[in-house]
């Protein structure tokens, strides 16, 4: 009877068997587990797919266009936030925010919990990679032309066409830009700047919100840093509209995508923390909680207050 109730989930089994890690080999004395190899394999595949999608190795769907369409007739003026700039500032923002919260908690570099730093940065990296992968797949599947498509690509079939005529096939004859950039002129939806910027901004703001106390930082520092993270995301995304690199709906879609992936990543982190399967940071600063579940005053670790 007890076995049946245990199977139905009505009672807890006496023994809780946890799956054992499978070791597949050793390298320089370090054991390699099956989970590690699978993580490495999936990560490598995701990065490879992003590279193939972003550089046009995997061809995008070629959409037609209307002759003289004003939505895709803007001049190319460059990037206010260059992709390289975004690629450098995005991880820097996460790392800086995690380190700032650790420093304010421990008041010393020597006491920083580097396990917690690595945990948050690695979680942010995984989520950002998946965000970029889904964004790149969307670009290839949709194949939407950027606002500067006609001036950048200079389609051969658009020279003597009648205004308003729909053109299905074309070949870019521009020699001013690299071939990869001509391919990129038809990869507008969704905005990669927006998806990555809002993912990183929300994630960084979350780290500041749950890990920074007012004991040493005061009441202004936390909302200021959160506002800084969100403002950074807003500037990175809206600049794509003012630069005529994306349509407004591209930016909106990228924003939604980034927020969704940030929310999912945060949810996964909460589950890992609650299951104690990750190196939990033990921040030395704690604050009093008026009442706990049993009605008695208790203390809680503000570093992982969920």
PDB file of C-alpha atoms in Angstrom:
ATOM      1  CA  UNK A   1       0.000   0.000   0.000  1.00  0.00           C
ATOM      2  CA  UNK A   2       2.825   2.332   0.878  1.00  0.00           C
ATOM      3  CA  UNK A   3       4.437   1.708  -2.495  1.00  0.00           C
ATOM      4  CA  UNK A   4       1.196   2.585  -4.308  1.00  0.00           C
ATOM      5  CA  UNK A   5       0.760   5.799  -2.312  1.00  0.00           C
ATOM      6  CA  UNK A   6       4.376   6.672  -2.976  1.00  0.00           C
ATOM      7  CA  UNK A   7       3.882   6.211  -6.710  1.00  0.00           C
ATOM      8  CA  UNK A   8       0.779   8.382  -6.626  1.00  0.00           C
ATOM      9  CA  UNK A   9       2.769  11.079  -4.859  1.00  0.00           C
ATOM     10  CA  UNK A  10       0.600  11.042  -1.724  1.00  0.00           C
ATOM     11  CA  UNK A  11       3.464  10.167   0.586  1.00  0.00           C
ATOM     12  CA  UNK A  12       7.194  10.701   0.335  1.00  0.00           C
ATOM     13  CA  UNK A  13       9.311   7.613  -0.267  1.00  0.00           C
ATOM     14  CA  UNK A  14      11.744   6.774   2.508  1.00  0.00           C
ATOM     15  CA  UNK A  15      14.700   6.807   0.158  1.00  0.00           C
ATOM     16  CA  UNK A  16      15.267   9.662  -2.248  1.00  0.00           C
ATOM     17  CA  UNK A  17      17.570   8.374  -4.943  1.00  0.00           C
ATOM     18  CA  UNK A  18      19.332  11.079  -6.914  1.00  0.00           C
ATOM     19  CA  UNK A  19      20.867  10.268 -10.293  1.00  0.00           C
ATOM     20  CA  UNK A  20      24.601   9.777 -10.178  1.00  0.00           C
ATOM     21  CA  UNK A  21      26.942  11.728 -12.425  1.00  0.00           C
ATOM     22  CA  UNK A  22      28.342   9.664 -15.278  1.00  0.00           C
ATOM     23  CA  UNK A  23      32.086  10.124 -15.745  1.00  0.00           C
ATOM     24  CA  UNK A  24      33.231   9.462 -19.311  1.00  0.00           C
ATOM     25  CA  UNK A  25      36.935  10.166 -18.877  1.00  0.00           C
ATOM     26  CA  UNK A  26      39.640  12.351 -17.418  1.00  0.00           C
ATOM     27  CA  UNK A  27      41.782  15.128 -18.886  1.00  0.00           C
ATOM     28  CA  UNK A  28      44.889  16.193 -16.944  1.00  0.00           C
ATOM     29  CA  UNK A  29      43.434  14.578 -13.854  1.00  0.00           C
ATOM     30  CA  UNK A  30      40.072  16.369 -14.187  1.00  0.00           C
ATOM     31  CA  UNK A  31      37.012  14.164 -14.520  1.00  0.00           C
ATOM     32  CA  UNK A  32      34.793  14.816 -17.525  1.00  0.00           C
ATOM     33  CA  UNK A  33      31.139  14.075 -16.885  1.00  0.00           C
ATOM     34  CA  UNK A  34      28.517  13.240 -19.463  1.00  0.00           C
ATOM     35  CA  UNK A  35      26.590  16.391 -18.502  1.00  0.00           C
ATOM     36  CA  UNK A  36      29.666  18.548 -19.160  1.00  0.00           C
ATOM     37  CA  UNK A  37      30.238  17.017 -22.583  1.00  0.00           C
ATOM     38  CA  UNK A  38      26.585  17.439 -23.534  1.00  0.00           C
ATOM     39  CA  UNK A  39      26.664  21.078 -22.432  1.00  0.00           C
ATOM     40  CA  UNK A  40      29.813  21.613 -24.481  1.00  0.00           C
ATOM     41  CA  UNK A  41      28.266  19.918 -27.515  1.00  0.00           C
ATOM     42  CA  UNK A  42      25.039  21.938 -27.375  1.00  0.00           C
ATOM     43  CA  UNK A  43      26.900  25.203 -26.778  1.00  0.00           C
ATOM     44  CA  UNK A  44      29.239  24.568 -29.704  1.00  0.00           C
ATOM     45  CA  UNK A  45      26.307  23.733 -31.951  1.00  0.00           C
ATOM     46  CA  UNK A  46      24.455  26.912 -30.931  1.00  0.00           C
ATOM     47  CA  UNK A  47      27.496  29.128 -31.554  1.00  0.00           C
ATOM     48  CA  UNK A  48      28.152  27.452 -34.911  1.00  0.00           C
ATOM     49  CA  UNK A  49      24.545  27.978 -35.984  1.00  0.00           C
ATOM     50  CA  UNK A  50      24.692  31.651 -35.003  1.00  0.00           C
ATOM     51  CA  UNK A  51      27.840  32.165 -37.084  1.00  0.00           C
ATOM     52  CA  UNK A  52      26.365  30.369 -40.107  1.00  0.00           C
ATOM     53  CA  UNK A  53      23.113  32.332 -39.859  1.00  0.00           C
ATOM     54  CA  UNK A  54      24.653  35.743 -39.238  1.00  0.00           C
ATOM     55  CA  UNK A  55      27.188  35.564 -42.070  1.00  0.00           C
ATOM     56  CA  UNK A  56      24.763  34.255 -44.669  1.00  0.00           C
ATOM     57  CA  UNK A  57      26.198  30.748 -44.984  1.00  0.00           C
ATOM     58  CA  UNK A  58      22.673  29.508 -44.379  1.00  0.00           C
ATOM     59  CA  UNK A  59      20.700  31.516 -46.968  1.00  0.00           C
ATOM     60  CA  UNK A  60      17.737  33.571 -45.876  1.00  0.00           C
ATOM     61  CA  UNK A  61      14.331  33.538 -47.499  1.00  0.00           C
ATOM     62  CA  UNK A  62      14.391  36.077 -50.335  1.00  0.00           C
ATOM     63  CA  UNK A  63      11.373  38.338 -50.141  1.00  0.00           C
ATOM     64  CA  UNK A  64      10.252  40.539 -52.991  1.00  0.00           C
ATOM     65  CA  UNK A  65       9.696  44.279 -52.732  1.00  0.00           C
ATOM     66  CA  UNK A  66       7.628  47.083 -54.208  1.00  0.00           C
ATOM     67  CA  UNK A  67       9.402  49.384 -56.627  1.00  0.00           C
ATOM     68  CA  UNK A  68      10.161  52.711 -54.958  1.00  0.00           C
ATOM     69  CA  UNK A  69       8.824  51.586 -51.572  1.00  0.00           C
ATOM     70  CA  UNK A  70       9.622  54.530 -49.242  1.00  0.00           C
ATOM     71  CA  UNK A  71       9.921  52.187 -46.237  1.00  0.00           C
ATOM     72  CA  UNK A  72      13.067  50.604 -47.683  1.00  0.00           C
ATOM     73  CA  UNK A  73      14.479  53.612 -49.574  1.00  0.00           C
ATOM     74  CA  UNK A  74      16.389  55.336 -46.751  1.00  0.00           C
ATOM     75  CA  UNK A  75      20.109  55.995 -46.946  1.00  0.00           C
ATOM     76  CA  UNK A  76      22.541  53.919 -44.924  1.00  0.00           C
ATOM     77  CA  UNK A  77      24.125  56.193 -42.301  1.00  0.00           C
ATOM     78  CA  UNK A  78      25.961  53.679 -40.111  1.00  0.00           C
ATOM     79  CA  UNK A  79      25.368  52.448 -36.568  1.00  0.00           C
ATOM     80  CA  UNK A  80      25.137  54.605 -33.473  1.00  0.00           C
ATOM     81  CA  UNK A  81      25.699  51.439 -31.434  1.00  0.00           C
ATOM     82  CA  UNK A  82      28.032  49.274 -33.502  1.00  0.00           C
ATOM     83  CA  UNK A  83      27.569  45.491 -33.130  1.00  0.00           C
ATOM     84  CA  UNK A  84      31.108  45.255 -31.718  1.00  0.00           C
ATOM     85  CA  UNK A  85      30.252  47.915 -29.150  1.00  0.00           C
ATOM     86  CA  UNK A  86      27.142  45.993 -28.168  1.00  0.00           C
ATOM     87  CA  UNK A  87      29.127  42.761 -27.975  1.00  0.00           C
ATOM     88  CA  UNK A  88      31.604  44.346 -25.572  1.00  0.00           C
ATOM     89  CA  UNK A  89      29.248  46.347 -23.370  1.00  0.00           C
ATOM     90  CA  UNK A  90      26.625  43.598 -22.943  1.00  0.00           C
ATOM     91  CA  UNK A  91      28.799  41.117 -21.001  1.00  0.00           C
ATOM     92  CA  UNK A  92      30.587  44.000 -19.280  1.00  0.00           C
ATOM     93  CA  UNK A  93      27.262  45.276 -17.910  1.00  0.00           C
ATOM     94  CA  UNK A  94      26.409  41.920 -16.333  1.00  0.00           C
ATOM     95  CA  UNK A  95      29.887  41.434 -14.871  1.00  0.00           C
ATOM     96  CA  UNK A  96      30.046  44.970 -13.459  1.00  0.00           C
ATOM     97  CA  UNK A  97      26.609  44.733 -11.834  1.00  0.00           C
ATOM     98  CA  UNK A  98      27.398  41.377 -10.225  1.00  0.00           C
ATOM     99  CA  UNK A  99      30.750  42.659  -8.931  1.00  0.00           C
ATOM    100  CA  UNK A 100      29.193  45.872  -7.612  1.00  0.00           C
ATOM    101  CA  UNK A 101      26.609  43.940  -5.604  1.00  0.00           C
ATOM    102  CA  UNK A 102      29.322  41.633  -4.252  1.00  0.00           C
ATOM    103  CA  UNK A 103      31.594  44.518  -3.292  1.00  0.00           C
ATOM    104  CA  UNK A 104      28.821  46.377  -1.490  1.00  0.00           C
ATOM    105  CA  UNK A 105      27.942  43.188   0.366  1.00  0.00           C
ATOM    106  CA  UNK A 106      31.445  42.116   1.396  1.00  0.00           C
ATOM    107  CA  UNK A 107      33.273  45.481   1.381  1.00  0.00           C
ATOM    108  CA  UNK A 108      36.386  43.753   0.026  1.00  0.00           C
ATOM    109  CA  UNK A 109      37.656  42.150  -3.165  1.00  0.00           C
ATOM    110  CA  UNK A 110      39.154  39.324  -1.125  1.00  0.00           C
ATOM    111  CA  UNK A 111      35.784  38.291   0.266  1.00  0.00           C
ATOM    112  CA  UNK A 112      33.937  38.258  -3.051  1.00  0.00           C
ATOM    113  CA  UNK A 113      32.180  34.945  -3.655  1.00  0.00           C
ATOM    114  CA  UNK A 114      33.576  34.119  -7.079  1.00  0.00           C
ATOM    115  CA  UNK A 115      31.379  31.030  -7.316  1.00  0.00           C
ATOM    116  CA  UNK A 116      28.354  33.322  -7.281  1.00  0.00           C
ATOM    117  CA  UNK A 117      29.946  35.641  -9.848  1.00  0.00           C
ATOM    118  CA  UNK A 118      30.654  32.736 -12.200  1.00  0.00           C
ATOM    119  CA  UNK A 119      27.155  31.353 -11.638  1.00  0.00           C
ATOM    120  CA  UNK A 120      25.365  34.578 -12.606  1.00  0.00           C
ATOM    121  CA  UNK A 121      27.662  35.353 -15.536  1.00  0.00           C
ATOM    122  CA  UNK A 122      27.384  31.817 -16.926  1.00  0.00           C
ATOM    123  CA  UNK A 123      23.590  31.853 -16.640  1.00  0.00           C
ATOM    124  CA  UNK A 124      23.497  35.200 -18.426  1.00  0.00           C
ATOM    125  CA  UNK A 125      25.770  33.857 -21.161  1.00  0.00           C
ATOM    126  CA  UNK A 126      23.622  30.789 -21.801  1.00  0.00           C
ATOM    127  CA  UNK A 127      20.453  32.864 -22.021  1.00  0.00           C
ATOM    128  CA  UNK A 128      22.083  35.450 -24.286  1.00  0.00           C
ATOM    129  CA  UNK A 129      23.320  32.725 -26.634  1.00  0.00           C
ATOM    130  CA  UNK A 130      19.845  31.222 -26.936  1.00  0.00           C
ATOM    131  CA  UNK A 131      18.354  34.687 -27.451  1.00  0.00           C
ATOM    132  CA  UNK A 132      20.776  35.414 -30.269  1.00  0.00           C
ATOM    133  CA  UNK A 133      20.173  31.979 -31.825  1.00  0.00           C
ATOM    134  CA  UNK A 134      16.392  32.400 -31.915  1.00  0.00           C
ATOM    135  CA  UNK A 135      16.808  35.958 -33.223  1.00  0.00           C
ATOM    136  CA  UNK A 136      19.100  34.787 -36.028  1.00  0.00           C
ATOM    137  CA  UNK A 137      16.698  32.004 -36.992  1.00  0.00           C
ATOM    138  CA  UNK A 138      13.865  34.536 -37.159  1.00  0.00           C
ATOM    139  CA  UNK A 139      15.904  36.811 -39.422  1.00  0.00           C
ATOM    140  CA  UNK A 140      16.612  34.000 -41.881  1.00  0.00           C
ATOM    141  CA  UNK A 141      13.043  32.698 -41.907  1.00  0.00           C
ATOM    142  CA  UNK A 142      11.439  36.115 -42.450  1.00  0.00           C
ATOM    143  CA  UNK A 143      14.024  37.753 -44.723  1.00  0.00           C
ATOM    144  CA  UNK A 144      12.599  41.235 -44.239  1.00  0.00           C
ATOM    145  CA  UNK A 145      14.370  44.117 -45.988  1.00  0.00           C
ATOM    146  CA  UNK A 146      15.966  46.824 -43.888  1.00  0.00           C
ATOM    147  CA  UNK A 147      14.917  50.488 -44.288  1.00  0.00           C
ATOM    148  CA  UNK A 148      18.085  51.134 -46.351  1.00  0.00           C
ATOM    149  CA  UNK A 149      17.688  48.031 -48.542  1.00  0.00           C
ATOM    150  CA  UNK A 150      17.237  49.750 -51.914  1.00  0.00           C
ATOM    151  CA  UNK A 151      20.218  52.088 -51.522  1.00  0.00           C
ATOM    152  CA  UNK A 152      22.453  49.372 -50.076  1.00  0.00           C
ATOM    153  CA  UNK A 153      21.547  46.430 -52.298  1.00  0.00           C
ATOM    154  CA  UNK A 154      20.769  48.369 -55.487  1.00  0.00           C
ATOM    155  CA  UNK A 155      18.658  45.549 -57.000  1.00  0.00           C
ATOM    156  CA  UNK A 156      19.203  45.069 -60.712  1.00  0.00           C
ATOM    157  CA  UNK A 157      15.469  44.772 -61.403  1.00  0.00           C
ATOM    158  CA  UNK A 158      14.654  48.070 -59.663  1.00  0.00           C
ATOM    159  CA  UNK A 159      16.281  50.425 -62.166  1.00  0.00           C
ATOM    160  CA  UNK A 160      13.512  50.883 -64.727  1.00  0.00           C
ATOM    161  CA  UNK A 161      10.542  49.505 -62.805  1.00  0.00           C
ATOM    162  CA  UNK A 162       7.211  51.292 -62.393  1.00  0.00           C
ATOM    163  CA  UNK A 163       6.532  52.742 -58.962  1.00  0.00           C
ATOM    164  CA  UNK A 164       4.388  50.360 -56.950  1.00  0.00           C
ATOM    165  CA  UNK A 165       5.206  47.300 -59.058  1.00  0.00           C
ATOM    166  CA  UNK A 166       5.990  44.209 -57.002  1.00  0.00           C
ATOM    167  CA  UNK A 167       9.349  42.644 -57.873  1.00  0.00           C
ATOM    168  CA  UNK A 168       9.816  39.017 -56.859  1.00  0.00           C
ATOM    169  CA  UNK A 169      13.380  38.241 -57.955  1.00  0.00           C
ATOM    170  CA  UNK A 170      16.485  40.396 -57.881  1.00  0.00           C
ATOM    171  CA  UNK A 171      20.242  40.400 -57.527  1.00  0.00           C
ATOM    172  CA  UNK A 172      22.187  43.002 -55.571  1.00  0.00           C
ATOM    173  CA  UNK A 173      24.576  44.769 -57.914  1.00  0.00           C
ATOM    174  CA  UNK A 174      26.156  47.118 -55.380  1.00  0.00           C
ATOM    175  CA  UNK A 175      29.952  46.964 -55.132  1.00  0.00           C
ATOM    176  CA  UNK A 176      30.227  49.537 -52.365  1.00  0.00           C
ATOM    177  CA  UNK A 177      29.558  47.044 -49.573  1.00  0.00           C
ATOM    178  CA  UNK A 178      30.834  43.578 -48.714  1.00  0.00           C
ATOM    179  CA  UNK A 179      28.714  40.597 -49.856  1.00  0.00           C
ATOM    180  CA  UNK A 180      27.921  39.703 -46.241  1.00  0.00           C
ATOM    181  CA  UNK A 181      26.546  43.207 -45.685  1.00  0.00           C
ATOM    182  CA  UNK A 182      24.338  42.916 -48.757  1.00  0.00           C
ATOM    183  CA  UNK A 183      22.917  39.708 -47.308  1.00  0.00           C
ATOM    184  CA  UNK A 184      22.423  41.497 -43.996  1.00  0.00           C
ATOM    185  CA  UNK A 185      20.333  44.183 -45.723  1.00  0.00           C
ATOM    186  CA  UNK A 186      17.518  41.619 -45.879  1.00  0.00           C
ATOM    187  CA  UNK A 187      17.782  40.454 -42.260  1.00  0.00           C
ATOM    188  CA  UNK A 188      15.778  43.120 -40.486  1.00  0.00           C
ATOM    189  CA  UNK A 189      13.216  41.151 -38.448  1.00  0.00           C
ATOM    190  CA  UNK A 190      13.571  40.840 -35.513  1.00  0.00           C
ATOM    191  CA  UNK A 191      16.145  43.320 -34.243  1.00  0.00           C
ATOM    192  CA  UNK A 192      19.162  41.565 -32.762  1.00  0.00           C
ATOM    193  CA  UNK A 193      20.294  44.731 -30.998  1.00  0.00           C
ATOM    194  CA  UNK A 194      16.923  44.981 -29.262  1.00  0.00           C
ATOM    195  CA  UNK A 195      16.664  41.329 -28.226  1.00  0.00           C
ATOM    196  CA  UNK A 196      20.182  41.179 -26.773  1.00  0.00           C
ATOM    197  CA  UNK A 197      20.035  44.653 -25.209  1.00  0.00           C
ATOM    198  CA  UNK A 198      16.754  44.029 -23.430  1.00  0.00           C
ATOM    199  CA  UNK A 199      17.786  40.547 -22.337  1.00  0.00           C
ATOM    200  CA  UNK A 200      21.007  41.862 -20.798  1.00  0.00           C
ATOM    201  CA  UNK A 201      19.314  44.954 -19.369  1.00  0.00           C
ATOM    202  CA  UNK A 202      16.521  43.012 -17.657  1.00  0.00           C
ATOM    203  CA  UNK A 203      18.926  40.362 -16.365  1.00  0.00           C
ATOM    204  CA  UNK A 204      21.338  42.969 -14.965  1.00  0.00           C
ATOM    205  CA  UNK A 205      18.494  44.937 -13.383  1.00  0.00           C
ATOM    206  CA  UNK A 206      17.262  41.721 -11.776  1.00  0.00           C
ATOM    207  CA  UNK A 207      20.694  41.037 -10.282  1.00  0.00           C
ATOM    208  CA  UNK A 208      20.825  44.518  -8.783  1.00  0.00           C
ATOM    209  CA  UNK A 209      17.254  44.321  -7.477  1.00  0.00           C
ATOM    210  CA  UNK A 210      17.568  41.032  -5.603  1.00  0.00           C
ATOM    211  CA  UNK A 211      21.183  41.265  -4.443  1.00  0.00           C
ATOM    212  CA  UNK A 212      21.768  44.880  -3.463  1.00  0.00           C
ATOM    213  CA  UNK A 213      20.687  46.029  -0.025  1.00  0.00           C
ATOM    214  CA  UNK A 214      20.304  49.581   1.227  1.00  0.00           C
ATOM    215  CA  UNK A 215      22.538  48.980   4.265  1.00  0.00           C
ATOM    216  CA  UNK A 216      25.716  50.078   2.498  1.00  0.00           C
ATOM    217  CA  UNK A 217      24.416  51.409  -0.808  1.00  0.00           C
ATOM    218  CA  UNK A 218      21.701  53.749   0.469  1.00  0.00           C
ATOM    219  CA  UNK A 219      18.242  54.173  -1.025  1.00  0.00           C
ATOM    220  CA  UNK A 220      19.315  55.786  -4.302  1.00  0.00           C
ATOM    221  CA  UNK A 221      22.021  53.468  -5.638  1.00  0.00           C
ATOM    222  CA  UNK A 222      19.780  50.489  -6.394  1.00  0.00           C
ATOM    223  CA  UNK A 223      17.078  52.345  -8.392  1.00  0.00           C
ATOM    224  CA  UNK A 224      19.826  54.350 -10.117  1.00  0.00           C
ATOM    225  CA  UNK A 225      21.642  51.221 -11.322  1.00  0.00           C
ATOM    226  CA  UNK A 226      18.387  49.577 -12.383  1.00  0.00           C
ATOM    227  CA  UNK A 227      17.463  52.703 -14.339  1.00  0.00           C
ATOM    228  CA  UNK A 228      20.913  52.702 -15.918  1.00  0.00           C
ATOM    229  CA  UNK A 229      20.506  49.095 -17.097  1.00  0.00           C
ATOM    230  CA  UNK A 230      17.078  49.744 -18.594  1.00  0.00           C
ATOM    231  CA  UNK A 231      18.178  53.030 -20.171  1.00  0.00           C
ATOM    232  CA  UNK A 232      21.107  51.242 -21.794  1.00  0.00           C
ATOM    233  CA  UNK A 233      18.665  48.738 -23.282  1.00  0.00           C
ATOM    234  CA  UNK A 234      16.373  51.497 -24.509  1.00  0.00           C
ATOM    235  CA  UNK A 235      19.199  53.445 -26.181  1.00  0.00           C
ATOM    236  CA  UNK A 236      20.566  50.337 -27.903  1.00  0.00           C
ATOM    237  CA  UNK A 237      17.144  49.418 -29.277  1.00  0.00           C
ATOM    238  CA  UNK A 238      15.731  52.835 -30.223  1.00  0.00           C
ATOM    239  CA  UNK A 239      18.964  53.830 -31.961  1.00  0.00           C
ATOM    240  CA  UNK A 240      18.191  51.148 -34.528  1.00  0.00           C
ATOM    241  CA  UNK A 241      15.107  53.114 -35.572  1.00  0.00           C
ATOM    242  CA  UNK A 242      16.835  56.499 -35.731  1.00  0.00           C
ATOM    243  CA  UNK A 243      19.728  54.947 -37.682  1.00  0.00           C
ATOM    244  CA  UNK A 244      17.211  53.543 -40.189  1.00  0.00           C
ATOM    245  CA  UNK A 245      18.645  50.089 -39.577  1.00  0.00           C
ATOM    246  CA  UNK A 246      15.323  48.599 -38.467  1.00  0.00           C
ATOM    247  CA  UNK A 247      11.620  49.246 -38.735  1.00  0.00           C
ATOM    248  CA  UNK A 248       9.805  49.994 -35.492  1.00  0.00           C
ATOM    249  CA  UNK A 249       8.099  46.603 -35.493  1.00  0.00           C
ATOM    250  CA  UNK A 250      11.488  44.895 -35.763  1.00  0.00           C
ATOM    251  CA  UNK A 251      12.608  46.663 -32.610  1.00  0.00           C
ATOM    252  CA  UNK A 252       9.339  45.842 -30.838  1.00  0.00           C
ATOM    253  CA  UNK A 253       9.644  42.153 -31.707  1.00  0.00           C
ATOM    254  CA  UNK A 254      13.267  42.076 -30.557  1.00  0.00           C
ATOM    255  CA  UNK A 255      12.314  43.781 -27.302  1.00  0.00           C
ATOM    256  CA  UNK A 256       9.597  41.227 -26.569  1.00  0.00           C
ATOM    257  CA  UNK A 257      11.967  38.390 -27.432  1.00  0.00           C
ATOM    258  CA  UNK A 258      14.664  39.696 -25.102  1.00  0.00           C
ATOM    259  CA  UNK A 259      12.259  40.215 -22.202  1.00  0.00           C
ATOM    260  CA  UNK A 260      10.775  36.722 -22.620  1.00  0.00           C
ATOM    261  CA  UNK A 261      14.195  35.056 -22.583  1.00  0.00           C
ATOM    262  CA  UNK A 262      15.292  37.153 -19.600  1.00  0.00           C
ATOM    263  CA  UNK A 263      12.179  36.105 -17.664  1.00  0.00           C
ATOM    264  CA  UNK A 264      12.764  32.459 -18.538  1.00  0.00           C
ATOM    265  CA  UNK A 265      16.429  32.613 -17.520  1.00  0.00           C
ATOM    266  CA  UNK A 266      15.512  34.207 -14.200  1.00  0.00           C
ATOM    267  CA  UNK A 267      12.911  31.494 -13.581  1.00  0.00           C
ATOM    268  CA  UNK A 268      15.465  28.762 -14.276  1.00  0.00           C
ATOM    269  CA  UNK A 269      17.931  30.407 -11.877  1.00  0.00           C
ATOM    270  CA  UNK A 270      15.304  30.505  -9.157  1.00  0.00           C
ATOM    271  CA  UNK A 271      14.728  26.778  -9.577  1.00  0.00           C
ATOM    272  CA  UNK A 272      18.453  26.030  -9.419  1.00  0.00           C
ATOM    273  CA  UNK A 273      18.867  28.128  -6.298  1.00  0.00           C
ATOM    274  CA  UNK A 274      15.905  26.530  -4.535  1.00  0.00           C
ATOM    275  CA  UNK A 275      17.113  23.034  -5.399  1.00  0.00           C
ATOM    276  CA  UNK A 276      20.577  23.911  -4.032  1.00  0.00           C
ATOM    277  CA  UNK A 277      22.183  22.393  -7.086  1.00  0.00           C
ATOM    278  CA  UNK A 278      24.307  25.466  -7.735  1.00  0.00           C
ATOM    279  CA  UNK A 279      27.016  27.207  -5.680  1.00  0.00           C
ATOM    280  CA  UNK A 280      24.889  29.588  -3.633  1.00  0.00           C
ATOM    281  CA  UNK A 281      26.493  32.833  -2.657  1.00  0.00           C
ATOM    282  CA  UNK A 282      26.513  33.419   1.095  1.00  0.00           C
ATOM    283  CA  UNK A 283      26.423  37.184   1.302  1.00  0.00           C
ATOM    284  CA  UNK A 284      27.544  38.280   4.705  1.00  0.00           C
ATOM    285  CA  UNK A 285      24.985  41.078   4.985  1.00  0.00           C
ATOM    286  CA  UNK A 286      21.615  39.935   6.231  1.00  0.00           C
ATOM    287  CA  UNK A 287      18.555  41.877   7.229  1.00  0.00           C
ATOM    288  CA  UNK A 288      15.849  41.210   9.723  1.00  0.00           C
ATOM    289  CA  UNK A 289      12.556  39.836   8.474  1.00  0.00           C
ATOM    290  CA  UNK A 290       9.658  40.756  10.795  1.00  0.00           C
ATOM    291  CA  UNK A 291       7.856  37.436  10.593  1.00  0.00           C
ATOM    292  CA  UNK A 292       8.730  34.078   9.141  1.00  0.00           C
ATOM    293  CA  UNK A 293       6.354  31.287   8.214  1.00  0.00           C
ATOM    294  CA  UNK A 294       6.118  30.078  11.830  1.00  0.00           C
ATOM    295  CA  UNK A 295       5.524  33.530  13.255  1.00  0.00           C
ATOM    296  CA  UNK A 296       9.013  33.839  14.732  1.00  0.00           C
ATOM    297  CA  UNK A 297      11.520  36.474  13.775  1.00  0.00           C
ATOM    298  CA  UNK A 298      14.142  35.081  11.440  1.00  0.00           C
ATOM    299  CA  UNK A 299      16.958  36.197   9.181  1.00  0.00           C
ATOM    300  CA  UNK A 300      17.191  35.639   5.487  1.00  0.00           C
ATOM    301  CA  UNK A 301      20.071  35.835   3.051  1.00  0.00           C
ATOM    302  CA  UNK A 302      19.343  38.891   0.923  1.00  0.00           C
ATOM    303  CA  UNK A 303      21.657  37.625  -1.761  1.00  0.00           C
ATOM    304  CA  UNK A 304      19.157  34.982  -2.751  1.00  0.00           C
ATOM    305  CA  UNK A 305      15.920  36.347  -1.397  1.00  0.00           C
ATOM    306  CA  UNK A 306      13.347  34.956  -3.805  1.00  0.00           C
TER     307      UNK A 306
END
